[in-house]
Short mmCIF file of C-alpha atoms in Angstrom, two decimals:
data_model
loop_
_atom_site.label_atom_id
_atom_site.label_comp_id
_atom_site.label_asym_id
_atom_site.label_seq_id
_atom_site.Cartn_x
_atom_site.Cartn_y
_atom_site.Cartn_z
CA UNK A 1 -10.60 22.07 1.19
CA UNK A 2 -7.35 21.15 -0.69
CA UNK A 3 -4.97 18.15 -0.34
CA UNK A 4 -1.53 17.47 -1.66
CA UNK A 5 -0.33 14.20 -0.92
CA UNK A 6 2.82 12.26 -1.99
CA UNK A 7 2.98 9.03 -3.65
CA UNK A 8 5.79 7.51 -2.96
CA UNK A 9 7.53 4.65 -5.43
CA UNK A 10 8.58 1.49 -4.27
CA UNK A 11 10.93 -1.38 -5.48
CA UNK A 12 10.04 -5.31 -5.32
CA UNK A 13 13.35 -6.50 -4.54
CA UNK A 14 10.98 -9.84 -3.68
CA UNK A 15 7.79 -11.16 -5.24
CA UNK A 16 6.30 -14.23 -5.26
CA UNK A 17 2.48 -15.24 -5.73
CA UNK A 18 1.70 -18.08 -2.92
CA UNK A 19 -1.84 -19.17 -4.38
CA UNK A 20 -5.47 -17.57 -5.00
CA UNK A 21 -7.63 -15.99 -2.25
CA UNK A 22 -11.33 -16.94 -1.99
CA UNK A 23 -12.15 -13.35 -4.45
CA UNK A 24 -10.05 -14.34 -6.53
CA UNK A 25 -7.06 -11.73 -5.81
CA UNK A 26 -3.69 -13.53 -5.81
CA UNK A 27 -1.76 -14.45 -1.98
CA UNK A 28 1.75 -12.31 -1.96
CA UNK A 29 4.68 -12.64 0.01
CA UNK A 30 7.23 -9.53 -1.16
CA UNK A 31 9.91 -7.44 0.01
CA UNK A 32 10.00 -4.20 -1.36
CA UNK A 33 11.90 -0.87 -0.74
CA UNK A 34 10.44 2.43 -0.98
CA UNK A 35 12.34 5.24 -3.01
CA UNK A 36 12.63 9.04 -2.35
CA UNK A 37 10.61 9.00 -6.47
CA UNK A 38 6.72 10.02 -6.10
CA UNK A 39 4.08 11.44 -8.14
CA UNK A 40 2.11 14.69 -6.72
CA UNK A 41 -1.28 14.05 -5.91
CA UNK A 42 -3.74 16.96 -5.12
CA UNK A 43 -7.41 16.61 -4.62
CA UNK A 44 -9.44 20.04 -3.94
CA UNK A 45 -13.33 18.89 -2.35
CA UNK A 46 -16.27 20.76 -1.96
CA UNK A 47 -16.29 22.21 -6.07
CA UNK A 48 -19.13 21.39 -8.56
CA UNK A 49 -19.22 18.29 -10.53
CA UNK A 50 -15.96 15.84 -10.79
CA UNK A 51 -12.51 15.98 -12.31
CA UNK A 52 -9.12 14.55 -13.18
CA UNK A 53 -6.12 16.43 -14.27
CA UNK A 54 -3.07 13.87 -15.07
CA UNK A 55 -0.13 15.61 -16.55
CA UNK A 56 0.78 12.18 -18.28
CA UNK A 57 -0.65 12.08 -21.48
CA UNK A 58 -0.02 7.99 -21.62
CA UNK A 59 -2.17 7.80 -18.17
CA UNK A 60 -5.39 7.49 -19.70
CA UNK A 61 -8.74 8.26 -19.43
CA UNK A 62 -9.60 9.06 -16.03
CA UNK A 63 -11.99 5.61 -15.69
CA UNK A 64 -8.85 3.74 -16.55
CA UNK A 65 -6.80 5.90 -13.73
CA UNK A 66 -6.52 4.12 -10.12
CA UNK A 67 -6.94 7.65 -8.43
CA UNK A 68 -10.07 8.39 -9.62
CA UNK A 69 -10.82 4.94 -9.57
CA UNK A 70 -10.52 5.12 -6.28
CA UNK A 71 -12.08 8.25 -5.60
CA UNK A 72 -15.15 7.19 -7.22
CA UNK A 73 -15.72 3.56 -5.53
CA UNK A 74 -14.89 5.50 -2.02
CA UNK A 75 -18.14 7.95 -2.75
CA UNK A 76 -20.34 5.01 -3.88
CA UNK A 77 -19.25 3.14 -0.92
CA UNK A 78 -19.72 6.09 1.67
CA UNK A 79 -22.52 7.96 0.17
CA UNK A 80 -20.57 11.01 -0.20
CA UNK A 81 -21.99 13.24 -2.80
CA UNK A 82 -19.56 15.89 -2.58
CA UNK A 83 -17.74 17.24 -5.45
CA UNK A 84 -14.03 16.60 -6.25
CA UNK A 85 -11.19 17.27 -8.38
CA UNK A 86 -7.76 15.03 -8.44
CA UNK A 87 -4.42 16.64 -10.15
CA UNK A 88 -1.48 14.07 -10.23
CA UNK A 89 1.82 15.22 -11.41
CA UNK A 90 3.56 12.42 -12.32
CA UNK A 91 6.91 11.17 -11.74
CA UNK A 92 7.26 7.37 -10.98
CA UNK A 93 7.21 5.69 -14.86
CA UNK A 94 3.92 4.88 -16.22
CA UNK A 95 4.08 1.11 -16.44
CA UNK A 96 7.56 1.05 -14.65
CA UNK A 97 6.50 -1.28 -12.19
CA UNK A 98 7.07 1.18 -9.47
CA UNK A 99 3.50 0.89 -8.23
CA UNK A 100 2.65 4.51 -9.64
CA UNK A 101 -1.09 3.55 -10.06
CA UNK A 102 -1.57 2.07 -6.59
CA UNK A 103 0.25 4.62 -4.70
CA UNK A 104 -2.19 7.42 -6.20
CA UNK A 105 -5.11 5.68 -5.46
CA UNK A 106 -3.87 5.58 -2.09
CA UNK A 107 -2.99 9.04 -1.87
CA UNK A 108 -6.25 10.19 -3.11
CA UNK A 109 -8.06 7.98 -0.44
CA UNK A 110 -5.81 9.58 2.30
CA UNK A 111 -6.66 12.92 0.71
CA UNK A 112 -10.07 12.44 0.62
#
């Protein structure tokens, strides 16, 4: 089975941390926009072994890269053994503050 989702860019036109949650993640209250900019994100299941293709040479290893990130922590937390491979074409600015990172990883889970 293949997958191609989009991940879409967004804008804080807001931010602002409100204090410290219990885990230790940080209380938001934003306002954000989203923009028509996204990366490409394709995940193929049911192959042998595991894999990441990022065309962004700056992205990474793939145990630094929130999609596969994801990808992995979503088969240890299911049990699902299958095999996978994630290609992300990438167009919202590495380190742009676009959300680029998070918006894979939640294309990959909506993929997967």
């Amino acid at each position: 089975m293949v997958a191609r989702v989009a991940a879409h860019a967004k804008l804080n036109l807001s931010l602002r941390i409100t204090g410290r949650t219990e885990n230790g993640y940080h209380a938001l209250h934003t306002l954000f926009q989203l923009v028509a900019l996204s990366d490409s994100v394709t995940v193929r299941v049911g192959v042998h072994g595991r894999a990441l293709d990022c065309d962004a040479p700056a992205a990474g290893p793939a145990e630094h890269n929130l999609g596969w990130r994801a990808a992995v922590a979503f088969c240890e937390a299911t049990g699902w053994d299958t095999g996978f491979e994630i290609a992300i074409e990438k167009h919202i600015p590495i380190g742009g503050g676009m959300g680029g990172g998070s918006a894979d990883a939640a294309a990959v889970l909506r993929a997967l």
